[in-house]
PDB file of C-alpha atoms in Angstrom:
ATOM      1  CA  UNK A   1      85.479  63.323 -33.728  1.00  0.00           C
ATOM      2  CA  UNK A   2      81.992  64.715 -32.753  1.00  0.00           C
ATOM      3  CA  UNK A   3      81.100  65.957 -29.296  1.00  0.00           C
ATOM      4  CA  UNK A   4      78.696  62.888 -28.878  1.00  0.00           C
ATOM      5  CA  UNK A   5      81.381  60.394 -29.923  1.00  0.00           C
ATOM      6  CA  UNK A   6      83.805  61.869 -27.402  1.00  0.00           C
ATOM      7  CA  UNK A   7      81.117  61.470 -24.704  1.00  0.00           C
ATOM      8  CA  UNK A   8      80.579  57.965 -25.751  1.00  0.00           C
ATOM      9  CA  UNK A   9      84.324  57.291 -25.584  1.00  0.00           C
ATOM     10  CA  UNK A  10      84.406  58.691 -22.078  1.00  0.00           C
ATOM     11  CA  UNK A  11      81.603  56.581 -21.096  1.00  0.00           C
ATOM     12  CA  UNK A  12      83.700  53.405 -22.217  1.00  0.00           C
ATOM     13  CA  UNK A  13      86.772  54.747 -20.415  1.00  0.00           C
ATOM     14  CA  UNK A  14      84.630  55.277 -17.279  1.00  0.00           C
ATOM     15  CA  UNK A  15      84.025  51.601 -17.072  1.00  0.00           C
ATOM     16  CA  UNK A  16      87.499  50.607 -17.893  1.00  0.00           C
ATOM     17  CA  UNK A  17      89.419  52.839 -15.484  1.00  0.00           C
ATOM     18  CA  UNK A  18      90.765  51.520 -12.306  1.00  0.00           C
ATOM     19  CA  UNK A  19      91.236  54.434  -9.982  1.00  0.00           C
ATOM     20  CA  UNK A  20      88.342  56.460  -8.501  1.00  0.00           C
ATOM     21  CA  UNK A  21      90.179  59.881  -9.544  1.00  0.00           C
ATOM     22  CA  UNK A  22      90.295  58.713 -13.193  1.00  0.00           C
ATOM     23  CA  UNK A  23      86.647  57.485 -12.938  1.00  0.00           C
ATOM     24  CA  UNK A  24      85.511  60.942 -11.620  1.00  0.00           C
ATOM     25  CA  UNK A  25      87.384  62.578 -14.517  1.00  0.00           C
ATOM     26  CA  UNK A  26      85.777  60.424 -17.119  1.00  0.00           C
ATOM     27  CA  UNK A  27      82.271  60.682 -15.504  1.00  0.00           C
ATOM     28  CA  UNK A  28      82.561  64.494 -15.387  1.00  0.00           C
ATOM     29  CA  UNK A  29      83.091  64.404 -19.175  1.00  0.00           C
ATOM     30  CA  UNK A  30      80.320  61.907 -19.925  1.00  0.00           C
ATOM     31  CA  UNK A  31      77.532  62.078 -17.318  1.00  0.00           C
ATOM     32  CA  UNK A  32      74.962  64.678 -16.596  1.00  0.00           C
ATOM     33  CA  UNK A  33      74.338  65.547 -12.879  1.00  0.00           C
ATOM     34  CA  UNK A  34      72.090  62.937 -11.387  1.00  0.00           C
ATOM     35  CA  UNK A  35      72.647  60.292 -14.122  1.00  0.00           C
ATOM     36  CA  UNK A  36      70.298  57.497 -13.757  1.00  0.00           C
ATOM     37  CA  UNK A  37      71.420  53.693 -14.430  1.00  0.00           C
ATOM     38  CA  UNK A  38      68.739  51.219 -14.960  1.00  0.00           C
ATOM     39  CA  UNK A  39      69.760  47.471 -15.033  1.00  0.00           C
ATOM     40  CA  UNK A  40      68.258  44.218 -13.995  1.00  0.00           C
ATOM     41  CA  UNK A  41      70.261  44.315 -10.838  1.00  0.00           C
ATOM     42  CA  UNK A  42      68.583  47.624  -9.778  1.00  0.00           C
ATOM     43  CA  UNK A  43      68.362  51.348 -10.417  1.00  0.00           C
ATOM     44  CA  UNK A  44      71.420  53.622  -9.465  1.00  0.00           C
ATOM     45  CA  UNK A  45      71.309  57.212  -9.284  1.00  0.00           C
ATOM     46  CA  UNK A  46      74.433  59.598  -9.466  1.00  0.00           C
ATOM     47  CA  UNK A  47      78.023  59.339 -10.366  1.00  0.00           C
ATOM     48  CA  UNK A  48      78.924  58.045  -6.999  1.00  0.00           C
ATOM     49  CA  UNK A  49      76.602  55.099  -7.148  1.00  0.00           C
ATOM     50  CA  UNK A  50      77.994  54.106 -10.709  1.00  0.00           C
ATOM     51  CA  UNK A  51      81.655  54.429  -9.366  1.00  0.00           C
ATOM     52  CA  UNK A  52      80.799  52.177  -6.221  1.00  0.00           C
ATOM     53  CA  UNK A  53      78.998  49.674  -8.520  1.00  0.00           C
ATOM     54  CA  UNK A  54      81.794  49.457 -11.013  1.00  0.00           C
ATOM     55  CA  UNK A  55      84.397  49.123  -8.154  1.00  0.00           C
ATOM     56  CA  UNK A  56      82.314  46.549  -6.314  1.00  0.00           C
ATOM     57  CA  UNK A  57      82.095  44.453  -9.430  1.00  0.00           C
ATOM     58  CA  UNK A  58      85.860  44.668 -10.161  1.00  0.00           C
ATOM     59  CA  UNK A  59      86.687  43.607  -6.641  1.00  0.00           C
ATOM     60  CA  UNK A  60      84.393  40.536  -6.942  1.00  0.00           C
ATOM     61  CA  UNK A  61      85.567  39.567 -10.447  1.00  0.00           C
ATOM     62  CA  UNK A  62      89.075  40.839 -10.757  1.00  0.00           C
ATOM     63  CA  UNK A  63      90.287  42.681 -13.811  1.00  0.00           C
ATOM     64  CA  UNK A  64      87.302  43.711 -16.006  1.00  0.00           C
ATOM     65  CA  UNK A  65      87.080  45.353 -19.439  1.00  0.00           C
ATOM     66  CA  UNK A  66      84.128  46.642 -21.312  1.00  0.00           C
ATOM     67  CA  UNK A  67      84.593  46.346 -25.047  1.00  0.00           C
ATOM     68  CA  UNK A  68      82.342  47.636 -27.585  1.00  0.00           C
ATOM     69  CA  UNK A  69      81.075  44.961 -30.132  1.00  0.00           C
ATOM     70  CA  UNK A  70      80.149  47.387 -32.802  1.00  0.00           C
ATOM     71  CA  UNK A  71      80.290  51.120 -33.509  1.00  0.00           C
ATOM     72  CA  UNK A  72      77.795  53.095 -31.306  1.00  0.00           C
ATOM     73  CA  UNK A  73      74.636  54.092 -33.133  1.00  0.00           C
ATOM     74  CA  UNK A  74      73.277  57.598 -32.485  1.00  0.00           C
ATOM     75  CA  UNK A  75      70.158  59.391 -33.488  1.00  0.00           C
ATOM     76  CA  UNK A  76      68.422  62.365 -32.014  1.00  0.00           C
ATOM     77  CA  UNK A  77      69.067  62.246 -28.115  1.00  0.00           C
ATOM     78  CA  UNK A  78      69.701  58.509 -27.885  1.00  0.00           C
ATOM     79  CA  UNK A  79      72.687  56.267 -28.315  1.00  0.00           C
ATOM     80  CA  UNK A  80      72.929  52.504 -28.394  1.00  0.00           C
ATOM     81  CA  UNK A  81      76.125  50.762 -27.439  1.00  0.00           C
ATOM     82  CA  UNK A  82      76.550  47.010 -27.923  1.00  0.00           C
ATOM     83  CA  UNK A  83      79.108  45.747 -25.508  1.00  0.00           C
ATOM     84  CA  UNK A  84      80.875  42.645 -23.974  1.00  0.00           C
ATOM     85  CA  UNK A  85      82.417  42.296 -20.574  1.00  0.00           C
ATOM     86  CA  UNK A  86      85.789  40.604 -20.474  1.00  0.00           C
ATOM     87  CA  UNK A  87      87.303  39.293 -17.321  1.00  0.00           C
ATOM     88  CA  UNK A  88      90.646  37.739 -16.313  1.00  0.00           C
ATOM     89  CA  UNK A  89      94.125  38.876 -16.156  1.00  0.00           C
ATOM     90  CA  UNK A  90      94.436  38.947 -19.962  1.00  0.00           C
ATOM     91  CA  UNK A  91      90.718  40.124 -20.178  1.00  0.00           C
ATOM     92  CA  UNK A  92      90.191  36.923 -22.234  1.00  0.00           C
ATOM     93  CA  UNK A  93      87.093  35.471 -20.851  1.00  0.00           C
ATOM     94  CA  UNK A  94      83.746  36.601 -21.880  1.00  0.00           C
ATOM     95  CA  UNK A  95      81.521  37.285 -19.028  1.00  0.00           C
ATOM     96  CA  UNK A  96      78.494  38.669 -20.564  1.00  0.00           C
ATOM     97  CA  UNK A  97      77.174  40.746 -23.486  1.00  0.00           C
ATOM     98  CA  UNK A  98      74.427  43.446 -23.659  1.00  0.00           C
ATOM     99  CA  UNK A  99      73.267  46.688 -24.995  1.00  0.00           C
ATOM    100  CA  UNK A 100      73.156  50.146 -23.317  1.00  0.00           C
ATOM    101  CA  UNK A 101      70.512  52.598 -24.523  1.00  0.00           C
ATOM    102  CA  UNK A 102      71.772  56.146 -23.452  1.00  0.00           C
ATOM    103  CA  UNK A 103      69.709  59.294 -23.168  1.00  0.00           C
ATOM    104  CA  UNK A 104      71.719  62.417 -23.972  1.00  0.00           C
ATOM    105  CA  UNK A 105      70.565  65.697 -22.424  1.00  0.00           C
ATOM    106  CA  UNK A 106      70.522  69.073 -24.149  1.00  0.00           C
ATOM    107  CA  UNK A 107      74.195  69.453 -23.520  1.00  0.00           C
ATOM    108  CA  UNK A 108      75.056  66.094 -24.923  1.00  0.00           C
ATOM    109  CA  UNK A 109      75.783  64.471 -21.627  1.00  0.00           C
ATOM    110  CA  UNK A 110      74.372  61.121 -20.574  1.00  0.00           C
ATOM    111  CA  UNK A 111      71.517  61.638 -18.415  1.00  0.00           C
ATOM    112  CA  UNK A 112      70.257  58.015 -18.243  1.00  0.00           C
ATOM    113  CA  UNK A 113      71.464  54.295 -19.144  1.00  0.00           C
ATOM    114  CA  UNK A 114      69.029  51.618 -19.750  1.00  0.00           C
ATOM    115  CA  UNK A 115      70.998  48.072 -19.864  1.00  0.00           C
ATOM    116  CA  UNK A 116      69.779  45.105 -21.538  1.00  0.00           C
ATOM    117  CA  UNK A 117      71.528  41.770 -21.277  1.00  0.00           C
ATOM    118  CA  UNK A 118      71.989  40.033 -24.617  1.00  0.00           C
ATOM    119  CA  UNK A 119      73.824  37.088 -22.915  1.00  0.00           C
ATOM    120  CA  UNK A 120      73.603  37.085 -19.242  1.00  0.00           C
ATOM    121  CA  UNK A 121      76.408  35.739 -17.074  1.00  0.00           C
ATOM    122  CA  UNK A 122      76.423  32.010 -16.386  1.00  0.00           C
ATOM    123  CA  UNK A 123      74.194  31.395 -13.474  1.00  0.00           C
ATOM    124  CA  UNK A 124      72.520  34.735 -13.522  1.00  0.00           C
ATOM    125  CA  UNK A 125      68.708  34.687 -12.889  1.00  0.00           C
ATOM    126  CA  UNK A 126      67.074  37.666 -14.131  1.00  0.00           C
ATOM    127  CA  UNK A 127      63.800  36.819 -12.358  1.00  0.00           C
ATOM    128  CA  UNK A 128      65.673  37.214  -8.955  1.00  0.00           C
ATOM    129  CA  UNK A 129      66.167  40.772  -9.690  1.00  0.00           C
ATOM    130  CA  UNK A 130      62.731  41.877 -10.776  1.00  0.00           C
TER     131      UNK A 130
END
């Protein structure tokens, strides 16, 4: 497995890990210092902001799993991950689908994430978050 593939695996593990200690370990392997996360809900900066966002989302939604829909695509210093968020005890309810575009720094760590929703969650109003 290449270093980039390992970092992308760590990124997915970060979103799927339940404890903050495990999240920090995956974040350290995947993210550059000061990682920036841009989604329609807002712009987050730093690992702690991502941990807080993930944990608030899981506290509201219950069990959550991020599953890749395809193999990641990588070229130069960018990667594209197409994902689906599953919720519920058996992670059997599709909540949303989307695409993350990741920027990799010179060390191969993820320095920024730009999130696009391919299928927004039911009732989500993107205009309310502009």
